Coordinates of C-alpha atoms in Angstrom, one line a residue:
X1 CA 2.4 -43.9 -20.0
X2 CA 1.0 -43.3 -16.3
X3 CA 1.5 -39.7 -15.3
X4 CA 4.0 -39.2 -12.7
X5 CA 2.3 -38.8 -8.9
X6 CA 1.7 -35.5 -7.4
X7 CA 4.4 -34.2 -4.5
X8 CA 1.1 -32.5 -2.9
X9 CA -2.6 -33.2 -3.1
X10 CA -4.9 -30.8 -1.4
X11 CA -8.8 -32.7 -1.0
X12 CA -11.4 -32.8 1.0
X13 CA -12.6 -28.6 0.6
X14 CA -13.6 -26.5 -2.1
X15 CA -11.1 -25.0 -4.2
X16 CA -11.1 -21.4 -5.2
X17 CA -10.2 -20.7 -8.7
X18 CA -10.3 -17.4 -9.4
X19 CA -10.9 -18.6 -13.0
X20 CA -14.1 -17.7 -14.8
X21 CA -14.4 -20.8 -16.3
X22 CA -14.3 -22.8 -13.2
X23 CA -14.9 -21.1 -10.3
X24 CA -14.9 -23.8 -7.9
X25 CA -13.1 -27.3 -7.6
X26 CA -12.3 -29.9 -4.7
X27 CA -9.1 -30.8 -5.5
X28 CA -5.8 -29.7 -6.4
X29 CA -2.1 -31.6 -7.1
X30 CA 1.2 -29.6 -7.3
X31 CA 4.5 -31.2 -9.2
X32 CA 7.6 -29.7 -9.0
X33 CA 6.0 -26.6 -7.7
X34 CA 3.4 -26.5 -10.3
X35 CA -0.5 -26.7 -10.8
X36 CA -0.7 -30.1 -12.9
X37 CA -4.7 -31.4 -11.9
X38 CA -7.9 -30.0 -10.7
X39 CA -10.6 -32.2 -9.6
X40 CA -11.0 -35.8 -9.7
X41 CA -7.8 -35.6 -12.3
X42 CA -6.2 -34.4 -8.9
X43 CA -7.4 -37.0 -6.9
X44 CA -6.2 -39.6 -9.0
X45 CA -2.0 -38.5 -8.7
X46 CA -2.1 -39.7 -5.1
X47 CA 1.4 -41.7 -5.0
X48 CA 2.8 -43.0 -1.7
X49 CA 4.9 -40.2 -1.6
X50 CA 2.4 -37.3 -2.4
X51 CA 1.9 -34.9 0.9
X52 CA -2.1 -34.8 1.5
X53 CA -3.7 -31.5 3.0
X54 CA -6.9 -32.4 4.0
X55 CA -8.8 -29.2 3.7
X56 CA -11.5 -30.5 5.8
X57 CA -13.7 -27.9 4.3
X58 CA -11.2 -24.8 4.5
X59 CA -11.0 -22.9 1.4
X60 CA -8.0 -22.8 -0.8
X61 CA -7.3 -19.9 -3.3
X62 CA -4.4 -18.3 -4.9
X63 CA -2.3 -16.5 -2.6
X64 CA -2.8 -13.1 -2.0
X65 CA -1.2 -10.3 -3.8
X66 CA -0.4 -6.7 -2.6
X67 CA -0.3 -4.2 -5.5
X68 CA 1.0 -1.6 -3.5
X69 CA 3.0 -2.0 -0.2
X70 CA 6.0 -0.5 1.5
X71 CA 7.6 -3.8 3.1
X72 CA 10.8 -2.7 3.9
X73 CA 9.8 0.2 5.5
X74 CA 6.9 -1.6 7.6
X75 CA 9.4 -4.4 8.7
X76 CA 11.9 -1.6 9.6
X77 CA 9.2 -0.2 11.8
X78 CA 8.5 -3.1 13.6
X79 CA 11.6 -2.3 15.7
X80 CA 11.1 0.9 16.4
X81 CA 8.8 3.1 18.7
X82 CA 5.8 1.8 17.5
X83 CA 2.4 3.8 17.6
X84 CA 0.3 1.5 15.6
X85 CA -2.9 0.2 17.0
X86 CA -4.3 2.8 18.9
X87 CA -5.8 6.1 19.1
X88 CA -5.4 7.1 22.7
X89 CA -2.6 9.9 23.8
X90 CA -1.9 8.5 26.9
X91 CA -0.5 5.2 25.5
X92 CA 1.1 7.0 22.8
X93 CA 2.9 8.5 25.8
X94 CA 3.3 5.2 27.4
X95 CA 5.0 3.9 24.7
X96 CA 7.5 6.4 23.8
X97 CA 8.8 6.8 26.8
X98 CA 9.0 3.0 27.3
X99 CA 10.5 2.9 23.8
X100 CA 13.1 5.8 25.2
X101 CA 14.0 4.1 28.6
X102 CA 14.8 1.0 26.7
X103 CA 17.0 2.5 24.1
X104 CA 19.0 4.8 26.3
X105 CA 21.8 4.8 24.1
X106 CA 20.2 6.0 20.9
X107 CA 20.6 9.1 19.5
X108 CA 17.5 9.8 18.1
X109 CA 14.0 8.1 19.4
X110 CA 12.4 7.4 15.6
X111 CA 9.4 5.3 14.7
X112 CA 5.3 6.2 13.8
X113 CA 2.3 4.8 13.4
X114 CA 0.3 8.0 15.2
X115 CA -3.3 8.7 14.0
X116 CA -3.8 12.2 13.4
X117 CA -7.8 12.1 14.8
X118 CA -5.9 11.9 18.0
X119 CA -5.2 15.9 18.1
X120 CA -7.1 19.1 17.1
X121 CA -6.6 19.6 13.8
X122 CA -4.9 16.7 12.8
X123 CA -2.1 18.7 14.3
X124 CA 0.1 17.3 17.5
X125 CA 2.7 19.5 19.2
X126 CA 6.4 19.4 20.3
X127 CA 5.4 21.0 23.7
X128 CA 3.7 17.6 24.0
X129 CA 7.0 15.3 22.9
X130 CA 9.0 17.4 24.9
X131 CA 7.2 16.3 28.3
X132 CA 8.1 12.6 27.3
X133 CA 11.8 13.0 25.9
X134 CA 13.6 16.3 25.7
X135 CA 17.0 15.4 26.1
X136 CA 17.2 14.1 22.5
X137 CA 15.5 14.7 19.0
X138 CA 12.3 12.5 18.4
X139 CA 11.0 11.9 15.1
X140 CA 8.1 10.2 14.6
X141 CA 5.6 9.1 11.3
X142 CA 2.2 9.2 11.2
X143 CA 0.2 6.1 10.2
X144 CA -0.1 7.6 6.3
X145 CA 3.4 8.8 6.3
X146 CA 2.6 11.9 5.0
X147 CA 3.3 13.8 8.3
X148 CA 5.8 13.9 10.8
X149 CA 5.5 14.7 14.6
X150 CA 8.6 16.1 16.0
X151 CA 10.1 17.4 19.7
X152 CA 11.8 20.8 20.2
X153 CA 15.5 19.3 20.1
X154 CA 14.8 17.5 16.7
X155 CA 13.4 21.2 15.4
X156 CA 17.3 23.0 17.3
X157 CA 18.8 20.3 15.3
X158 CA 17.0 21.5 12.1
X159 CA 17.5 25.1 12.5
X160 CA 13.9 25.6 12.2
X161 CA 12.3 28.9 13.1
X162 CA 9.8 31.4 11.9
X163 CA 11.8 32.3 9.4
X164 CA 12.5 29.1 7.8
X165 CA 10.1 29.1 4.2
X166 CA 7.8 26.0 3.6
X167 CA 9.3 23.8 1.1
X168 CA 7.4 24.1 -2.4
X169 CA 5.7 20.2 -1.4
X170 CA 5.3 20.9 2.1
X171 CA 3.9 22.5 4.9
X172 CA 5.4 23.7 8.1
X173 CA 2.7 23.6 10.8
X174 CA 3.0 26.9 12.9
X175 CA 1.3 29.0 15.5
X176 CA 0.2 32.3 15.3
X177 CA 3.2 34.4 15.3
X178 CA 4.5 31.7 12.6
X179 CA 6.6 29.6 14.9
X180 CA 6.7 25.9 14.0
X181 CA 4.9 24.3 16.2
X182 CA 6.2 20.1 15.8
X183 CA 4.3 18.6 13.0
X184 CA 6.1 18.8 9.2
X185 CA 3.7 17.4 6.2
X186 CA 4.7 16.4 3.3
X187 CA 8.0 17.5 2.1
X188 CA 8.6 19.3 5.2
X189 CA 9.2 16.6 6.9
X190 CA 12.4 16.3 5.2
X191 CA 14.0 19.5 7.3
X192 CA 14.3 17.0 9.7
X193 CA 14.2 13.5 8.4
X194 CA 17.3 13.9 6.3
X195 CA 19.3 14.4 10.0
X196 CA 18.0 10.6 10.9
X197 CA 21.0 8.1 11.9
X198 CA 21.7 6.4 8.9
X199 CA 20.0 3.1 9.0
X200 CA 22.4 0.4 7.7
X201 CA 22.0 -1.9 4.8
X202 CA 21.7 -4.6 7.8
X203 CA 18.7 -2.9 9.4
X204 CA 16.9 -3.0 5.9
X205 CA 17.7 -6.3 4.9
X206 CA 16.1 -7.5 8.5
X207 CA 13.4 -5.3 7.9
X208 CA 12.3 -7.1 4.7
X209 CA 13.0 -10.7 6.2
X210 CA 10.6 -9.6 9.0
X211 CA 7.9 -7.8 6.7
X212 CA 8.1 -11.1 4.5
X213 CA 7.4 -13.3 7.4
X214 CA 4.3 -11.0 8.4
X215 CA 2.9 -10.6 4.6
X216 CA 3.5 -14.7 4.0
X217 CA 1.4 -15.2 7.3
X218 CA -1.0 -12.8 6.0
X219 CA -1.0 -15.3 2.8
X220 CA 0.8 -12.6 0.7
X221 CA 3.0 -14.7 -1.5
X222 CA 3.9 -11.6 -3.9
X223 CA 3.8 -8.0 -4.0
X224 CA 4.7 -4.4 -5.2
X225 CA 7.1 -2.3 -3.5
X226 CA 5.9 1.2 -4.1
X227 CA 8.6 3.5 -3.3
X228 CA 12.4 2.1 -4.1
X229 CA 14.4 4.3 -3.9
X230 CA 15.4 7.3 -1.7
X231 CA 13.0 10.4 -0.6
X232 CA 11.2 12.7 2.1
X233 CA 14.1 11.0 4.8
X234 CA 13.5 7.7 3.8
X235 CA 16.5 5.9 2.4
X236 CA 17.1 3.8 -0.6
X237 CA 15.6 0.3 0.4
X238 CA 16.8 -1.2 -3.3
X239 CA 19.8 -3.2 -1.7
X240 CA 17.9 -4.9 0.9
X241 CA 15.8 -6.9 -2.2
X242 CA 18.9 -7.2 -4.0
X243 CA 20.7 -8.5 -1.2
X244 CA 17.7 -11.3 -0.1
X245 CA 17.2 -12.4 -3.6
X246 CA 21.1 -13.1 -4.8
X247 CA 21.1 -15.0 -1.5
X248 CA 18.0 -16.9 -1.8
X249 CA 16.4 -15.4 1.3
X250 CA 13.1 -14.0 -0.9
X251 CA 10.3 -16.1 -1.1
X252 CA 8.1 -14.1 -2.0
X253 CA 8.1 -12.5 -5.7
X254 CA 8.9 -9.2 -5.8
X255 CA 7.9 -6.1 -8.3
X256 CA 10.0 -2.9 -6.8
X257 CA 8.4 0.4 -8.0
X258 CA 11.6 2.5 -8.8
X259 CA 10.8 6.2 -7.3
X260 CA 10.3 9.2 -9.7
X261 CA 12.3 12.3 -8.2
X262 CA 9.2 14.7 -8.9
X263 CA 11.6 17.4 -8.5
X264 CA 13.7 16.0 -11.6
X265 CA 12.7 15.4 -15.0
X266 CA 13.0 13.3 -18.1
X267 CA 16.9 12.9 -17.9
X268 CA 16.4 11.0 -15.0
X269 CA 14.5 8.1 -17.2
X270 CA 18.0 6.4 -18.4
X271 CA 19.1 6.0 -14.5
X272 CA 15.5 4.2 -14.0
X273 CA 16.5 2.3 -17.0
X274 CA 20.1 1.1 -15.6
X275 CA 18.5 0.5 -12.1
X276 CA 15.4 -2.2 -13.6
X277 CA 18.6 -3.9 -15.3
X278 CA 20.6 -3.9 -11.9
X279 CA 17.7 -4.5 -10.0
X280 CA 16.0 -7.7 -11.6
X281 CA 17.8 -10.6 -10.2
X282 CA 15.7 -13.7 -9.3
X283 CA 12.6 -13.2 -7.8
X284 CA 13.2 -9.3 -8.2
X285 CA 11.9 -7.7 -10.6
X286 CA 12.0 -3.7 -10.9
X287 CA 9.9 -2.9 -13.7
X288 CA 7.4 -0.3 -12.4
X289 CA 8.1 3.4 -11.9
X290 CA 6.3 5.2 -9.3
X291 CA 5.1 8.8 -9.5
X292 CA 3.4 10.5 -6.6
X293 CA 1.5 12.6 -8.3
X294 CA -0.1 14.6 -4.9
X295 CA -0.2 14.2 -1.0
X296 CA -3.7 13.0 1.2
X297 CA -7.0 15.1 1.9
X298 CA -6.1 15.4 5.6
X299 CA -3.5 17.7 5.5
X300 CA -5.1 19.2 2.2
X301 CA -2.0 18.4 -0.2
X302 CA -4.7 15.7 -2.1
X303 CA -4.8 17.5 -5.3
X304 CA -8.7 18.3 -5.8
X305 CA -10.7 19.6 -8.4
X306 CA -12.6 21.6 -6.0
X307 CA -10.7 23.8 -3.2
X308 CA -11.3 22.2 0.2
X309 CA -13.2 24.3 3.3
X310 CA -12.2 25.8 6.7
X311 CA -12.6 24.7 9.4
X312 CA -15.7 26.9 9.7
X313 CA -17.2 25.3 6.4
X314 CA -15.9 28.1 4.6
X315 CA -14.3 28.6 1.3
X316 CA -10.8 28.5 0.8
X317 CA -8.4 29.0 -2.2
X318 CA -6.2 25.7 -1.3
X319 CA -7.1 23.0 -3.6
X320 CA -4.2 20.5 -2.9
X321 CA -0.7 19.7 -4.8
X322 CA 0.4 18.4 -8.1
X323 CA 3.9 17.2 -7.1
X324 CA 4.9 16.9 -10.8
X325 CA 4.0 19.4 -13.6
X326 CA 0.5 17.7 -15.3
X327 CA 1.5 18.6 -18.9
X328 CA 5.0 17.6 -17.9
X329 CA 3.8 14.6 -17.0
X330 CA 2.0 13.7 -19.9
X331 CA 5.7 13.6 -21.5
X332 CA 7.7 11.6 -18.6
X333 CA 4.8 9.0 -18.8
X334 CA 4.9 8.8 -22.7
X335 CA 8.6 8.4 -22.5
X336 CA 8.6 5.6 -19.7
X337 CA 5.7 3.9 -21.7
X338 CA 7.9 3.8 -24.4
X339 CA 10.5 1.9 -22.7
X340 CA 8.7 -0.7 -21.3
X341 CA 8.0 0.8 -17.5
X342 CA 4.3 0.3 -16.2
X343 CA 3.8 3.8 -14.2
X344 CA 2.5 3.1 -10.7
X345 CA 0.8 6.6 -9.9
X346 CA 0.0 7.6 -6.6
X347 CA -3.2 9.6 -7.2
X348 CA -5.9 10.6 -4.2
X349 CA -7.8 13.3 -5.1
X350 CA -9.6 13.6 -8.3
X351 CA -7.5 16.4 -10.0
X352 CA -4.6 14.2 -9.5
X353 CA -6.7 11.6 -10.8
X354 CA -7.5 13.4 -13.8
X355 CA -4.0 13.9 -14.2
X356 CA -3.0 10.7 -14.0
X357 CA -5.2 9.1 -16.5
X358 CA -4.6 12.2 -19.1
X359 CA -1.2 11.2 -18.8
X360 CA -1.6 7.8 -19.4
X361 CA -4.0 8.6 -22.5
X362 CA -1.4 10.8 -23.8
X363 CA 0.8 7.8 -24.1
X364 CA -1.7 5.8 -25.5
X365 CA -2.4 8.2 -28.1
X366 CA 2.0 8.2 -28.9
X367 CA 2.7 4.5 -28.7
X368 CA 0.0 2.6 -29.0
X369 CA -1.6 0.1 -26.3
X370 CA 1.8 -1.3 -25.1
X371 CA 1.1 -4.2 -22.5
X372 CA 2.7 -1.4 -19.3
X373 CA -0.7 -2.3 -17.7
X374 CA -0.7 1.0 -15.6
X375 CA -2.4 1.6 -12.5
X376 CA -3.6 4.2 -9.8
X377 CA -3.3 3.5 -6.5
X378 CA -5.7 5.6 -3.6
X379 CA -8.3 6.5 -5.6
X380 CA -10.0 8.4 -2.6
X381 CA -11.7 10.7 -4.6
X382 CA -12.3 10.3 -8.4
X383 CA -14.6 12.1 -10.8
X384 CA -17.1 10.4 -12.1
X385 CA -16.4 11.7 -15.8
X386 CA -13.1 9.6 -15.1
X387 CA -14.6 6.6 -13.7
X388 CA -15.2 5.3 -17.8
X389 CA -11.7 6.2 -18.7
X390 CA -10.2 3.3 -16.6
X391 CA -11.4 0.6 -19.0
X392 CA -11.2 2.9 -22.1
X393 CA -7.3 3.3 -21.0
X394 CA -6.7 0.3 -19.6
X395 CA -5.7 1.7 -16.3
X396 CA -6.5 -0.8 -13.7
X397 CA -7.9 0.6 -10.2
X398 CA -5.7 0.2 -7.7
X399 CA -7.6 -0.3 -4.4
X400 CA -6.9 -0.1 -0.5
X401 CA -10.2 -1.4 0.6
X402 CA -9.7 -0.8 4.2
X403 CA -10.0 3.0 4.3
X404 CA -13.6 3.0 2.7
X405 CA -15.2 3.1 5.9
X406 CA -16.5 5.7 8.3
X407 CA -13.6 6.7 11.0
X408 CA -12.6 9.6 12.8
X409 CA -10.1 10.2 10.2
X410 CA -12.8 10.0 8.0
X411 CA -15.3 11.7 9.6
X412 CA -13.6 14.5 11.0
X413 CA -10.9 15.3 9.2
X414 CA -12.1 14.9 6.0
X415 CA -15.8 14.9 4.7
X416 CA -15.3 18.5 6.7
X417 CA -12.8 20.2 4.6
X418 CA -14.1 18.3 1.2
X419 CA -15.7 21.1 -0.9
X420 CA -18.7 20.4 -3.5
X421 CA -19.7 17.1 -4.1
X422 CA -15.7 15.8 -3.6
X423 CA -17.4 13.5 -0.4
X424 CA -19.5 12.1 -2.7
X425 CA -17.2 11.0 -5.1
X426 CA -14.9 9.2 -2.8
X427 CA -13.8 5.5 -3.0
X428 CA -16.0 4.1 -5.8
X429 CA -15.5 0.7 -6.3
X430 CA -18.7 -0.2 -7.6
X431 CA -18.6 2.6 -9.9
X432 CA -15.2 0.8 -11.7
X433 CA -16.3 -2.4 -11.5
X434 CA -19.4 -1.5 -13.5
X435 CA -17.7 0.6 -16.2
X436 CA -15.7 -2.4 -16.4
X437 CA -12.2 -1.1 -14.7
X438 CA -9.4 -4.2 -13.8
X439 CA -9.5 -4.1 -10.0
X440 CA -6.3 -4.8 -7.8
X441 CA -5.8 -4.3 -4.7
X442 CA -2.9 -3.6 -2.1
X443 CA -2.7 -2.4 1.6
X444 CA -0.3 0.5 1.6
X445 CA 1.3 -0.7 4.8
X446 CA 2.6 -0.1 7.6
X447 CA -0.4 3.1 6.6
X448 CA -2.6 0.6 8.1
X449 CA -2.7 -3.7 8.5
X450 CA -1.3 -5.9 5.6
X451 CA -3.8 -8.1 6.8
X452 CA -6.0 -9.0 3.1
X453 CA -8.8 -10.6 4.7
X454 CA -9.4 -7.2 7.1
X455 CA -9.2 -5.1 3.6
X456 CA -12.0 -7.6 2.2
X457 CA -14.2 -7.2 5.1
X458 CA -14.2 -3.2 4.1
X459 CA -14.7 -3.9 0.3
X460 CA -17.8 -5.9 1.2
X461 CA -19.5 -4.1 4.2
X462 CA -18.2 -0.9 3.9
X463 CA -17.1 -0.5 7.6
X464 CA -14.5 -1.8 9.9
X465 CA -14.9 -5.0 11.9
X466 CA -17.4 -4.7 14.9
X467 CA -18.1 -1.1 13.6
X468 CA -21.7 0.1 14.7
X469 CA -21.5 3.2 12.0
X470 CA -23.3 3.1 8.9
X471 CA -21.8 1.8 6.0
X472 CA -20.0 4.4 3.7
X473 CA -21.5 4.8 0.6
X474 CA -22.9 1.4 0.6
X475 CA -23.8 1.4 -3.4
X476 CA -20.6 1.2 -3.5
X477 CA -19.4 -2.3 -2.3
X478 CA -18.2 -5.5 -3.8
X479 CA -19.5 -8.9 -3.7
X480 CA -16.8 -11.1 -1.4
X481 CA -15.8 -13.3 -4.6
X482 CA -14.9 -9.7 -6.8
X483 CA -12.7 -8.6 -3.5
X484 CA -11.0 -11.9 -3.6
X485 CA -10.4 -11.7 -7.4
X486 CA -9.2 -8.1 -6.6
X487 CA -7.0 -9.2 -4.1
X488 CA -5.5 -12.3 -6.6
X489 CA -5.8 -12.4 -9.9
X490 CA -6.2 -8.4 -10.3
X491 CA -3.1 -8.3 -8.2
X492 CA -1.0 -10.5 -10.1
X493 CA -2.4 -8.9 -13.3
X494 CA -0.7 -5.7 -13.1
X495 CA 2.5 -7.5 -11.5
X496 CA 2.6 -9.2 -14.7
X497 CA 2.8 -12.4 -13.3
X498 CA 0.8 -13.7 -15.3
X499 CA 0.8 -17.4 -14.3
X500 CA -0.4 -16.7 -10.8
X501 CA -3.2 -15.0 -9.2
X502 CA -6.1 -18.3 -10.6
X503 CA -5.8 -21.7 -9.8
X504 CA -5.0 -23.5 -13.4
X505 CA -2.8 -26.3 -14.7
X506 CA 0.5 -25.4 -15.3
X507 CA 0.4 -21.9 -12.9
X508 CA 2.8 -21.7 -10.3
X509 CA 1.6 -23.3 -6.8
X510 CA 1.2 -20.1 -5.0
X511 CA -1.7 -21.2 -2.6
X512 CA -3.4 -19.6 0.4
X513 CA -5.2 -21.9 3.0
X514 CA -7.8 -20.4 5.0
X515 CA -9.3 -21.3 8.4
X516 CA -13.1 -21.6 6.9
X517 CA -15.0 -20.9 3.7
X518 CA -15.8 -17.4 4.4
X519 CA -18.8 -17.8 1.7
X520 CA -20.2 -20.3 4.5
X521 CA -20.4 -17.3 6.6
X522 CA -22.4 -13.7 7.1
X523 CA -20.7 -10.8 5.1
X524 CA -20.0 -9.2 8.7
X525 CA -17.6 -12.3 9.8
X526 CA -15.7 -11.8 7.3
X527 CA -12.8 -10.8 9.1
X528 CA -13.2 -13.5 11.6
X529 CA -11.4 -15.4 8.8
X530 CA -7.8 -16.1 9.2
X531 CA -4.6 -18.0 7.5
X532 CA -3.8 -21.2 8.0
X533 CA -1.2 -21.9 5.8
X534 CA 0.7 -19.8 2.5
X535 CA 2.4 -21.9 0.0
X536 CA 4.8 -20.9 -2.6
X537 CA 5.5 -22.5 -5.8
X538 CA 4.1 -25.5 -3.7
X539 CA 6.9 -25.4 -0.5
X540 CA 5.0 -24.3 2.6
X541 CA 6.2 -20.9 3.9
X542 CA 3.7 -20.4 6.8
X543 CA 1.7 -22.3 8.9
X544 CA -1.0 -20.5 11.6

């Protein structure tokens, strides 16, 4: 019986694979959305129907995968005052008042993206708002949304003062005589972000439509959402996924990382439990339960083993946060192990680190090696003690590749205030892959781009695009083809979609199409590469 012809034949360029057992081929044929031939066996289900890409020596892989991404949020920011992209003060300024004159009628100015290597300190002040918009409260994010800048109105509208206590996970940034002076971290910034207009199920459902239209031309064809549900000022994003996938609008597949309340405990676990039944509808799927286990090293709320200096290189007593209890946590992890949850831990520093995995270990020890397939994502600064555990546990390494480079943010704000050997220790991705950790990766955007190929440029030069600096701990780089696999089939490991992320017959025809071969080129083009077209389960959902 002649095997039925493909509906679409890709030929004439290598082929990807991801698969360790055939890394390369130069062909592929999709059926009914489906891998069914590799190779000449591809070649031979040309039918006079079957749609032929000539790769004309592009490469095709598996589409990407982000393992830990805030899409809703990023696609929500794309329509505000946005900061992104730059550094410089005076087009910050530019833009906000722009963004202000066009939007007379709002009642607050919101949005973000501000770099905090733009003021001393890290630190930016609501005198400065004030000279661009005082008539009405301005609240804006800053690129790791871990801070907020704020005017004085938006601080009258908050009631806060010199008097007004820092929350137990924030910090209120003040001036000498303890005034605040405009910039919240952390919790904090919830004194002001819970006052926010509400922003409408419509706004988040349009937010995801235009993050998924930015991560599929990024060739992003699935993903984790790391933070459903509401915190810090940021509301519950749930019903925007819910929404899209009853209606057929979600291409992409979807895992949504329910949020731990790290101010609740263990009675909370039965809600997460009605919410992944509620939640898992199509291409949804919420399985995963994030904690955020401590803050980032530039404010100092990274929980470290080691206190971090002053500004003079001195000894402090500060040695970052630990949002949830670590023995408590031990318990809350065992108890969502038990259930079926993977635990998606957001852990920078390496106390938090250490945390993390002793949690994870603890419920290994209870129930056994359950297939949760938990993972940490950060991973700024990690012991090296704890570097082993990762395979031992089997907690895959959760990677944002991009921010393993020298910056100003980098540079300045942080290998500063690191104390001991914590600068040493930071972003060791050669260090897990050779104690044999499962590497994934994800961009954490809108922190920074959602752009894969700019993230695998880092992983394998260990600096930005065009960057004349050094390369940051070089020892510690991938080879292009691991970054890719991270990027893939690590990705799709811990989303447990497990017939995606390689290029085999009978996985699901979620393809990527790039503009080259990058192989073909010198590590330091990398990012030169771009997307030419993103398939899912074989129906094209981008072309560049």
């Amino acid at each position: 019986m002649t095997e039925a012809p493909a509906d679409l034949l890709f030929t004439g360029g290598p082929v990807l694979t991801t698969d360790p057992a055939r890394s390369r081929s130069g062909a592929l044929a999709v059926r009914a959305g489906r891998i069914v031939a590799l190779g000449p066996d591809a070649d031979a289900l040309r039918g006079p129907r079957t749609e032929v890409v000539d790769l004309a020596g592009r490469l095709l892989l598996p589409g990407f995968q982000d393992a830990h991404v805030h899409a809703v949020f990023g696609g929500l920011e794309l329509g505000q005052c946005d900061l992104t992209g730059t550094t410089d003060l005076d087009e910050y300024t530019r833009r906000i008042r722009a963004y202000a004159d066009d939007h007379p009628g709002a009642e607050w100015i919101v949005g973000g993206g501000w770099a905090m290597e733009t003021f001393p300190g890290g630190v930016p002040t609501a005198e400065l708002l004030d000279r661009i918009v005082a008539d009405r409260p301005v609240y804006l994010t800053n690129k790791d949304h871990h801070g907020a800048w704020v005017n004085t109105r938006a601080l009258e509208r908050a009631g806060l003062t010199r008097y007004t206590p820092d929350p137990p996970d924030g910090v209120i940034n003040r001036d000498a005589d303890g005034n605040p002076v405009g910039a919240l971290q952390e919790g904090a910034m919830t004194l002001v972000g819970a006052l926010l207009p509400e922003v409408t199920a419509a706004d988040r459902l349009a937010g995801l439509l235009r993050a998924q239209a930015l991560l599929h031309s990024f060739g992003v064809t699935a993903w984790q959402d790391a933070m459903v549900g509401a915190t810090n000022g940021y509301p519950d994003i749930a019903d925007a996924y819910l929404t899209a996938a009853r209606e057929g609008l979600l291409t992409a597949t979807v895992v949504g990382a329910l949020w731990w309340d790290r101010d609740g405990d263990a009675s909370q676990i039965p809600g997460l439990v009605e919410k992944r039944e509620r939640y898992t509808v199509g291409r949804l799927r919420c399985s995963s339960v994030k904690i955020m286990q401590d803050g980032v090293a530039e404010n100092f709320t990274a929980g470290m083993t080691v206190p971090y200096r002053d500004a003079c290189g001195g000894a402090t007593t500060n040695a970052g946060l630990s949002f949830v209890d670590p023995i408590a946590l031990r318990g809350y992890v065992t108890e969502l192990d038990a259930r079926g949850f993977q635990v998606h831990f957001h852990a920078l520093g390496d106390r938090a680190v250490r945390e993390a995995l002793d949690a994870i270990e603890a419920a290994r020890t209870a129930n056994g090696h359950l297939d949760t397939r938990p993972h940490l994502a950060h991973l700024q600064v990690v012991h090296p003690d704890d570097v082993p555990r990762f395979r031992r546990l089997g907690a895959s390494a959760n990677l944002q590749a991009l921010w393993a480079t020298h910056e100003p943010q980098m540079d300045d704000l942080t290998i500063p205030f690191l104390g001991g050997d914590l600068a040493s220790h930071q972003y060791p991705f050669g260090d897990l892959l050779r104690a044999g950790a499962t590497l994934v990766a994800g961009s954490d955007w809108p922190v920074t781009t959602a752009d894969p190929i700019q993230a695998v440029h880092v992983a394998v030069n260990r600096r930005l695009p065009g960057s004349e600096l050094a390369p940051f701990r070089p020892e510690q780089r991938l080879d292009l083809g691991t970054a890719l696999t991270a990027y893939t089939a690590g990705s799709a490991y811990v989303n447990h979609l497990d017939d995606t992320g390689s290029l085999r017959v009978g996985h699901r025809a979620d393809l990527v199409v790039l503009d080259r071969d990058p192989f073909d080129h010198p590590a330091d083009e990398i990012a030169a590469t771009t997307v030419a077209l993103t398939y899912v389960d074989g129906t094209l959902v981008h072309e560049g």
